[in-house]
mmCIF file of C-alpha atoms and ligand atoms in Angstrom:
data_model
loop_
_atom_site.group_PDB
_atom_site.id
_atom_site.type_symbol
_atom_site.label_atom_id
_atom_site.label_comp_id
_atom_site.label_asym_id
_atom_site.label_seq_id
_atom_site.Cartn_x
_atom_site.Cartn_y
_atom_site.Cartn_z
ATOM 1 C CA MET A 1 -40.689 -120.328 43.145
ATOM 2 C CA LEU A 2 -41.104 -116.396 43.424
ATOM 3 C CA LYS A 3 -38.289 -114.647 41.826
ATOM 4 C CA PHE A 4 -37.056 -111.058 43.391
ATOM 5 C CA SER A 5 -34.462 -108.633 42.927
ATOM 6 C CA LYS A 6 -32.557 -107.702 46.341
ATOM 7 C CA MET A 7 -31.962 -103.891 46.038
ATOM 8 C CA HIS A 8 -30.694 -100.683 48.154
ATOM 9 C CA GLY A 9 -30.510 -97.216 47.968
ATOM 10 C CA LEU A 10 -27.471 -96.089 50.478
ATOM 11 C CA GLY A 11 -28.361 -98.974 52.563
ATOM 12 C CA ASN A 12 -32.207 -98.878 53.543
ATOM 13 C CA ASP A 13 -32.777 -102.338 51.704
ATOM 14 C CA PHE A 14 -35.510 -103.822 49.976
ATOM 15 C CA ILE A 15 -36.874 -106.605 48.306
ATOM 16 C CA VAL A 16 -38.145 -105.796 44.517
ATOM 17 C CA ILE A 17 -41.024 -108.176 43.436
ATOM 18 C CA ASP A 18 -42.266 -108.227 39.545
ATOM 19 C CA ALA A 19 -46.005 -108.499 39.963
ATOM 20 C CA ILE A 20 -46.916 -107.838 36.548
ATOM 21 C CA HIS A 21 -45.351 -111.308 35.251
ATOM 22 C CA GLN A 22 -45.671 -113.299 38.500
ATOM 23 C CA SER A 23 -49.687 -113.531 40.305
ATOM 24 C CA VAL A 24 -48.568 -112.393 44.197
ATOM 25 C CA GLU A 25 -50.528 -111.983 46.941
ATOM 26 C CA LEU A 26 -48.926 -111.587 50.100
ATOM 27 C CA SER A 27 -49.930 -111.442 53.831
ATOM 28 C CA LYS A 28 -48.786 -109.305 56.496
ATOM 29 C CA GLN A 29 -47.380 -112.311 57.702
ATOM 30 C CA GLN A 30 -46.042 -113.314 54.691
ATOM 31 C CA ILE A 31 -44.438 -110.315 54.411
ATOM 32 C CA GLN A 32 -42.926 -110.497 58.278
ATOM 33 C CA MET A 33 -40.990 -113.254 57.065
ATOM 34 C CA LEU A 34 -40.102 -112.318 53.910
ATOM 35 C CA ALA A 35 -38.716 -109.317 55.786
ATOM 36 C CA ASP A 36 -37.042 -111.046 58.527
ATOM 37 C CA ARG A 37 -33.290 -110.935 58.624
ATOM 38 C CA HIS A 38 -33.206 -114.566 60.152
ATOM 39 C CA TRP A 39 -36.089 -116.481 58.779
ATOM 40 C CA GLY A 40 -36.771 -114.897 55.628
ATOM 41 C CA ILE A 41 -34.254 -112.343 53.051
ATOM 42 C CA GLY A 42 -34.540 -109.382 55.198
ATOM 43 C CA CYS A 43 -35.287 -105.808 54.094
ATOM 44 C CA ASP A 44 -36.509 -102.639 55.317
ATOM 45 C CA GLN A 45 -39.398 -102.594 52.689
ATOM 46 C CA LEU A 46 -40.892 -104.697 49.961
ATOM 47 C CA LEU A 47 -41.674 -103.395 47.147
ATOM 48 C CA LEU A 48 -44.470 -104.776 44.647
ATOM 49 C CA VAL A 49 -44.107 -103.527 41.067
ATOM 50 C CA GLN A 50 -47.542 -103.901 39.399
ATOM 51 C CA PRO A 51 -49.243 -102.924 36.270
ATOM 52 C CA ALA A 52 -50.672 -98.873 36.044
ATOM 53 C CA GLU A 53 -54.194 -98.513 37.284
ATOM 54 C CA SER A 54 -54.309 -94.876 35.432
ATOM 55 C CA ALA A 55 -53.644 -93.992 31.869
ATOM 56 C CA GLU A 56 -51.212 -91.223 32.922
ATOM 57 C CA ALA A 57 -49.032 -93.778 34.321
ATOM 58 C CA ASP A 58 -46.382 -96.340 33.360
ATOM 59 C CA PHE A 59 -46.484 -98.924 36.789
ATOM 60 C CA ARG A 60 -48.030 -98.519 40.108
ATOM 61 C CA TYR A 61 -45.882 -99.711 43.061
ATOM 62 C CA ARG A 62 -46.956 -100.886 46.664
ATOM 63 C CA ILE A 63 -44.428 -100.048 49.320
ATOM 64 C CA PHE A 64 -44.761 -102.694 52.586
ATOM 65 C CA ASN A 65 -42.677 -102.220 55.736
ATOM 66 C CA ALA A 66 -41.054 -105.165 57.564
ATOM 67 C CA ASP A 67 -43.622 -105.262 59.963
ATOM 68 C CA GLY A 68 -45.776 -105.722 56.916
ATOM 69 C CA GLY A 69 -47.760 -102.489 57.275
ATOM 70 C CA GLU A 70 -48.538 -101.271 53.705
ATOM 71 C CA VAL A 71 -47.463 -97.191 53.548
ATOM 72 C CA ALA A 72 -47.843 -94.638 50.913
ATOM 73 C CA GLN A 73 -44.660 -93.458 49.978
ATOM 74 C CA CYS A 74 -40.678 -94.172 50.129
ATOM 75 C CA GLY A 75 -37.873 -92.220 48.672
ATOM 76 C CA ASN A 76 -35.019 -94.544 48.667
ATOM 77 C CA GLY A 77 -37.869 -97.496 47.505
ATOM 78 C CA ALA A 78 -38.896 -95.000 44.024
ATOM 79 C CA ARG A 79 -35.186 -94.831 43.057
ATOM 80 C CA CYS A 80 -34.714 -98.553 43.142
ATOM 81 C CA PHE A 81 -38.412 -99.397 41.532
ATOM 82 C CA ALA A 82 -36.583 -97.094 38.516
ATOM 83 C CA ARG A 83 -33.711 -99.019 38.532
ATOM 84 C CA PHE A 84 -35.700 -102.086 38.756
ATOM 85 C CA VAL A 85 -37.901 -101.330 35.987
ATOM 86 C CA HIS A 86 -35.495 -100.174 33.676
ATOM 87 C CA ASP A 87 -32.950 -102.956 34.042
ATOM 88 C CA LYS A 88 -35.405 -105.747 33.848
ATOM 89 C CA GLY A 89 -36.508 -104.293 30.609
ATOM 90 C CA LEU A 90 -40.320 -103.486 31.833
ATOM 91 C CA THR A 91 -39.470 -100.040 30.220
ATOM 92 C CA ASP A 92 -37.202 -98.203 28.246
ATOM 93 C CA LYS A 93 -38.306 -94.599 29.806
ATOM 94 C CA THR A 94 -35.669 -92.454 31.259
ATOM 95 C CA VAL A 95 -38.558 -90.645 33.159
ATOM 96 C CA ILE A 96 -40.960 -93.332 34.489
ATOM 97 C CA ALA A 97 -44.830 -92.262 35.818
ATOM 98 C CA VAL A 98 -45.555 -94.239 38.686
ATOM 99 C CA GLU A 99 -48.618 -94.493 40.986
ATOM 100 C CA THR A 100 -47.754 -94.596 44.495
ATOM 101 C CA ALA A 101 -51.084 -94.792 47.211
ATOM 102 C CA SER A 102 -49.964 -91.449 47.522
ATOM 103 C CA GLY A 103 -50.157 -89.783 43.964
ATOM 104 C CA LEU A 104 -48.348 -89.937 41.005
ATOM 105 C CA ILE A 105 -44.233 -89.401 41.324
ATOM 106 C CA TYR A 106 -41.811 -89.114 38.237
ATOM 107 C CA PRO A 107 -38.546 -91.091 38.909
ATOM 108 C CA GLU A 108 -35.893 -90.355 36.416
ATOM 109 C CA LEU A 109 -32.716 -91.798 35.584
ATOM 110 C CA GLN A 110 -29.651 -89.841 34.994
ATOM 111 C CA SER A 111 -26.959 -90.460 32.377
ATOM 112 C CA ASP A 112 -24.121 -90.521 35.470
ATOM 113 C CA GLY A 113 -26.429 -93.860 37.145
ATOM 114 C CA GLN A 114 -27.947 -91.500 39.921
ATOM 115 C CA VAL A 115 -31.499 -91.090 40.187
ATOM 116 C CA ARG A 116 -33.682 -87.730 40.234
ATOM 117 C CA VAL A 117 -36.991 -88.365 42.012
ATOM 118 C CA ASP A 118 -39.822 -85.394 41.699
ATOM 119 C CA MET A 119 -41.522 -86.272 44.973
ATOM 120 C CA GLY A 120 -44.065 -84.018 45.338
ATOM 121 C CA PRO A 121 -45.242 -81.220 47.699
ATOM 122 C CA PRO A 122 -44.912 -81.250 51.335
ATOM 123 C CA ARG A 123 -47.885 -81.241 53.378
ATOM 124 C CA PHE A 124 -48.313 -79.091 56.644
ATOM 125 C CA GLU A 125 -51.896 -79.414 57.499
ATOM 126 C CA PRO A 126 -52.326 -81.340 60.938
ATOM 127 C CA ALA A 127 -54.871 -83.523 59.406
ATOM 128 C CA ALA A 128 -52.964 -83.884 55.629
ATOM 129 C CA ILE A 129 -50.034 -85.733 58.040
ATOM 130 C CA PRO A 130 -52.154 -87.050 60.248
ATOM 131 C CA PHE A 131 -50.895 -85.589 63.840
ATOM 132 C CA VAL A 132 -52.640 -84.412 66.316
ATOM 133 C CA ALA A 133 -52.641 -80.107 66.776
ATOM 134 C CA ASN A 134 -54.913 -77.132 66.989
ATOM 135 C CA GLU A 135 -53.014 -75.173 64.875
ATOM 136 C CA LEU A 136 -51.117 -75.065 61.796
ATOM 137 C CA SER A 137 -47.273 -74.499 63.014
ATOM 138 C CA ASN A 138 -43.580 -74.435 62.077
ATOM 139 C CA THR A 139 -42.938 -76.174 65.357
ATOM 140 C CA TYR A 140 -44.677 -78.448 68.045
ATOM 141 C CA MET A 141 -43.821 -79.492 71.360
ATOM 142 C CA LEU A 142 -44.473 -83.253 71.846
ATOM 143 C CA THR A 143 -44.572 -84.652 75.729
ATOM 144 C CA LEU A 144 -42.749 -88.438 75.605
ATOM 145 C CA PRO A 145 -44.195 -90.739 77.500
ATOM 146 C CA SER A 146 -40.565 -91.471 79.362
ATOM 147 C CA GLY A 147 -40.807 -87.679 79.980
ATOM 148 C CA PRO A 148 -38.883 -84.999 77.864
ATOM 149 C CA HIS A 149 -40.666 -82.276 76.073
ATOM 150 C CA VAL A 150 -39.444 -82.421 72.589
ATOM 151 C CA GLU A 151 -39.492 -79.756 70.026
ATOM 152 C CA ILE A 152 -40.613 -81.011 66.418
ATOM 153 C CA SER A 153 -41.473 -79.901 62.819
ATOM 154 C CA ALA A 154 -44.559 -82.361 61.493
ATOM 155 C CA LEU A 155 -44.788 -83.071 57.928
ATOM 156 C CA SER A 156 -46.232 -85.593 55.581
ATOM 157 C CA MET A 157 -44.188 -86.281 52.004
ATOM 158 C CA GLY A 158 -47.203 -88.155 51.072
ATOM 159 C CA ASN A 159 -46.017 -90.367 54.402
ATOM 160 C CA PRO A 160 -45.691 -88.767 58.023
ATOM 161 C CA HIS A 161 -42.582 -87.407 59.377
ATOM 162 C CA ALA A 162 -41.280 -85.777 62.648
ATOM 163 C CA VAL A 163 -38.116 -84.036 62.709
ATOM 164 C CA VAL A 164 -35.703 -83.156 65.915
ATOM 165 C CA ARG A 165 -33.447 -80.738 65.521
ATOM 166 C CA VAL A 166 -30.153 -82.284 67.284
ATOM 167 C CA GLU A 167 -26.758 -80.526 67.993
ATOM 168 C CA ASN A 168 -24.921 -83.719 67.835
ATOM 169 C CA ILE A 169 -26.102 -86.629 65.380
ATOM 170 C CA SER A 170 -23.828 -88.981 66.986
ATOM 171 C CA ALA A 171 -25.136 -88.579 70.283
ATOM 172 C CA ALA A 172 -28.721 -88.112 69.148
ATOM 173 C CA PRO A 173 -31.398 -90.071 71.274
ATOM 174 C CA VAL A 174 -32.710 -92.102 68.328
ATOM 175 C CA ALA A 175 -33.227 -95.219 69.774
ATOM 176 C CA GLU A 176 -34.741 -94.284 73.002
ATOM 177 C CA TRP A 177 -36.859 -91.283 71.427
ATOM 178 C CA GLY A 178 -37.195 -92.881 68.190
ATOM 179 C CA PRO A 179 -39.904 -95.662 69.219
ATOM 180 C CA GLN A 180 -41.838 -92.900 71.484
ATOM 181 C CA ILE A 181 -42.052 -90.257 68.837
ATOM 182 C CA GLU A 182 -42.878 -93.237 66.339
ATOM 183 C CA ALA A 183 -46.256 -94.606 68.351
ATOM 184 C CA HIS A 184 -46.935 -91.450 69.949
ATOM 185 C CA GLU A 185 -50.726 -90.703 70.512
ATOM 186 C CA ARG A 186 -50.772 -87.222 68.515
ATOM 187 C CA PHE A 187 -49.768 -89.404 65.469
ATOM 188 C CA PRO A 188 -52.474 -91.374 64.814
ATOM 189 C CA GLU A 189 -51.195 -93.460 61.935
ATOM 190 C CA ARG A 190 -47.865 -93.710 63.639
ATOM 191 C CA VAL A 191 -44.571 -91.781 61.822
ATOM 192 C CA ASN A 192 -41.411 -91.817 60.791
ATOM 193 C CA ALA A 193 -38.901 -89.705 63.203
ATOM 194 C CA GLY A 194 -36.098 -87.493 62.015
ATOM 195 C CA PHE A 195 -33.170 -86.377 64.043
ATOM 196 C CA MET A 196 -31.296 -83.826 62.424
ATOM 197 C CA GLN A 197 -27.715 -82.138 63.191
ATOM 198 C CA VAL A 198 -27.536 -78.504 61.074
ATOM 199 C CA VAL A 199 -23.658 -78.377 59.895
ATOM 200 C CA ASP A 200 -24.494 -75.221 57.793
ATOM 201 C CA HIS A 201 -26.980 -73.990 55.582
ATOM 202 C CA ASP A 202 -26.435 -76.287 52.687
ATOM 203 C CA HIS A 203 -25.661 -79.589 54.809
ATOM 204 C CA ILE A 204 -27.169 -81.386 57.309
ATOM 205 C CA ARG A 205 -26.450 -85.239 59.180
ATOM 206 C CA LEU A 206 -29.291 -87.064 59.334
ATOM 207 C CA ARG A 207 -30.357 -89.900 61.206
ATOM 208 C CA VAL A 208 -34.034 -91.771 61.040
ATOM 209 C CA TYR A 209 -36.080 -94.386 63.109
ATOM 210 C CA GLU A 210 -38.866 -95.383 59.818
ATOM 211 C CA ARG A 211 -42.130 -96.156 61.251
ATOM 212 C CA GLY A 212 -42.568 -100.134 60.730
ATOM 213 C CA VAL A 213 -39.178 -100.762 60.615
ATOM 214 C CA GLY A 214 -36.574 -98.794 63.150
ATOM 215 C CA GLU A 215 -33.522 -97.023 62.495
ATOM 216 C CA THR A 216 -32.415 -97.209 58.745
ATOM 217 C CA GLN A 217 -29.011 -96.583 56.992
ATOM 218 C CA ALA A 218 -30.927 -94.019 54.854
ATOM 219 C CA CYS A 219 -34.161 -92.491 54.510
ATOM 220 C CA GLY A 220 -35.418 -90.741 51.293
ATOM 221 C CA THR A 221 -38.476 -89.033 52.623
ATOM 222 C CA GLY A 222 -37.256 -88.607 55.737
ATOM 223 C CA ALA A 223 -34.504 -86.590 54.002
ATOM 224 C CA CYS A 224 -37.403 -84.256 52.222
ATOM 225 C CA ALA A 225 -38.780 -84.044 55.408
ATOM 226 C CA ALA A 226 -35.943 -82.763 56.973
ATOM 227 C CA VAL A 227 -34.901 -80.371 54.308
ATOM 228 C CA VAL A 228 -37.977 -79.065 53.965
ATOM 229 C CA SER A 229 -38.517 -78.408 57.803
ATOM 230 C CA GLY A 230 -35.107 -76.850 57.864
ATOM 231 C CA ILE A 231 -36.226 -74.439 55.434
ATOM 232 C CA ARG A 232 -39.204 -73.196 56.623
ATOM 233 C CA ARG A 233 -37.457 -72.688 60.362
ATOM 234 C CA GLY A 234 -35.023 -70.537 58.298
ATOM 235 C CA LEU A 235 -31.978 -72.809 59.055
ATOM 236 C CA LEU A 236 -31.234 -73.873 55.661
ATOM 237 C CA ALA A 237 -30.432 -73.136 51.673
ATOM 238 C CA ARG A 238 -32.912 -74.461 49.086
ATOM 239 C CA ASP A 239 -30.447 -77.111 47.737
ATOM 240 C CA VAL A 240 -28.723 -79.480 50.687
ATOM 241 C CA GLN A 241 -26.905 -82.391 50.816
ATOM 242 C CA VAL A 242 -28.209 -84.605 53.399
ATOM 243 C CA ALA A 243 -25.692 -87.229 55.141
ATOM 244 C CA LEU A 244 -27.238 -90.016 56.482
ATOM 245 C CA PRO A 245 -25.552 -93.191 57.927
ATOM 246 C CA GLY A 246 -25.426 -94.986 54.423
ATOM 247 C CA GLY A 247 -24.617 -91.523 52.236
ATOM 248 C CA CYS A 248 -25.799 -88.499 50.876
ATOM 249 C CA LEU A 249 -28.492 -87.349 49.060
ATOM 250 C CA HIS A 250 -29.215 -84.294 47.914
ATOM 251 C CA ILE A 251 -32.411 -82.272 48.014
ATOM 252 C CA SER A 252 -33.835 -79.279 46.521
ATOM 253 C CA TRP A 253 -36.967 -77.423 46.951
ATOM 254 C CA PRO A 254 -37.140 -74.072 44.795
ATOM 255 C CA ASP A 255 -39.646 -72.474 46.705
ATOM 256 C CA GLU A 256 -42.934 -73.053 48.897
ATOM 257 C CA ALA A 257 -45.034 -73.876 45.878
ATOM 258 C CA SER A 258 -42.459 -76.392 44.404
ATOM 259 C CA ASN A 259 -42.458 -80.323 44.756
ATOM 260 C CA VAL A 260 -39.296 -81.759 46.660
ATOM 261 C CA MET A 261 -36.508 -83.103 44.305
ATOM 262 C CA MET A 262 -34.440 -85.806 45.266
ATOM 263 C CA THR A 263 -31.470 -87.294 43.859
ATOM 264 C CA GLY A 264 -28.904 -90.349 44.887
ATOM 265 C CA PRO A 265 -27.946 -93.667 43.933
ATOM 266 C CA ALA A 266 -29.912 -96.530 43.648
ATOM 267 C CA GLN A 267 -27.741 -99.891 43.761
ATOM 268 C CA HIS A 268 -28.768 -103.908 42.598
ATOM 269 C CA VAL A 269 -27.166 -106.648 45.092
ATOM 270 C CA PHE A 270 -28.439 -109.799 43.526
ATOM 271 C CA ASP A 271 -31.363 -111.823 41.850
ATOM 272 C CA GLY A 272 -32.866 -114.422 43.944
ATOM 273 C CA GLU A 273 -36.025 -117.183 44.235
ATOM 274 C CA ILE A 274 -37.385 -118.623 47.316
ATOM 275 C CA GLU A 275 -39.971 -121.262 48.010
ATOM 276 C CA TRP A 276 -43.464 -120.181 47.576
ATOM 277 C CA PRO A 277 -45.690 -120.428 49.453
ATOM 278 C CA ILE A 278 -42.834 -119.781 52.152
ATOM 279 C CA PRO A 279 -43.132 -122.894 54.381
ATOM 280 C CA THR A 280 -44.542 -121.841 57.689
ATOM 281 C CA GLN A 281 -41.732 -122.146 60.776
ATOM 282 C CA SER A 282 -42.982 -124.965 63.372
HETATM 283 N N1 LIG B 1 -37.191 -95.860 53.808
HETATM 284 C C1 LIG B 1 -38.489 -94.811 53.099
HETATM 285 C C2 LIG B 1 -39.197 -94.477 54.175
HETATM 286 C C3 LIG B 1 -40.496 -96.024 54.074
HETATM 287 C C4 LIG B 1 -41.483 -95.905 54.455
HETATM 288 C C5 LIG B 1 -41.843 -95.297 55.790
HETATM 289 N N2 LIG B 1 -40.872 -96.227 56.638
HETATM 290 C C6 LIG B 1 -43.370 -95.279 56.180
HETATM 291 O O1 LIG B 1 -43.828 -95.607 57.148
HETATM 292 O O2 LIG B 1 -43.391 -94.206 55.819
HETATM 293 C C7 LIG B 1 -37.937 -93.881 52.431
HETATM 294 O O3 LIG B 1 -36.753 -94.409 51.664
HETATM 295 O O4 LIG B 1 -38.969 -92.821 52.134
#
C-alpha cells in the first residue's frame, strides 16, 4: 500500500507522499491516474517529499501537475510541504530549507498557523521564462489563435507566468483564453495564465488557469507573479492582499532586488493509503 496525505492551500489541492520512508517511482500515467478525480484520489498537484541532495537543504520536494508533467515551483505546495514535514515529525525546524527544481526556497511555519515562504526572485528575461520576444518589456502583445490581441506581462517565479489585467474578474474569459495562452507558441514550455483585477493599490482579485491542470481555486506562484507585474506596471503597492476563488494570500516584494514573500494557510485534510501499484483500468 502507498501512504499519502491529502492537503490543500486555499483549495489548490495536493496528494503529498513521503518518499523518504517509502520507495516511490511514479510514471506519468500513474500520476495522471492518482490525480484523476473519478479514477484516483484527485488533486491539482502531486508532491513527493525526498531527502535533500545538498548540505544546505533539509529536504527536496518534487512537484507534478495533474497531467503528470514535472514542474519547478509551486507556492501553495511549498506551504503544504512545510506543514507536512513538520506535522509528520520529519523535522522540528520552523524554517525549512527545501530544494526544488528551481532552487532553494525557505518556508517558515508561523505561530498563527500560517506559512510564510521566501519564493526567491522574479525573473523577467524572456529566455529565463521561457518566452519568445525580441526585447525585455513590462508588457507584450499576444495574438491568440481565436483572434484577440491580449496584453500580457510575462515572468518567471521559478515557473512561467503570463498575467492579463481585466476590469471584472467574474467576467474574465478564463475558460476561453486560459487554454490558448497556456499553449501559446511563444511559451515553448507552456505557461500559467493569470487574470488580475486591480481593486486598489493594496488589493487584487485573481483567477489562474494553471498549466497542466486548468483553472484552480488558488495559485501561489500566480499570486506572486500577478503582484510583481502590477508593481512593475505602477498599479500596486509593495504589500498586496490577493483574493483568489479559494481565499486570500498576502504577497510582498519590498524592492526590485528582493525576493518575493508569500504568506497563507496550509491545510491537512486526511491521511490515506492506496493499493500499489495502482490496478490498471480495463
Ligand atoms: N498551484 C501552484 C503552481 C503549480 C505548478 C504550475 N501549474 C506550473 O505548471 O508551473 C502554485 O500554487 O504556485
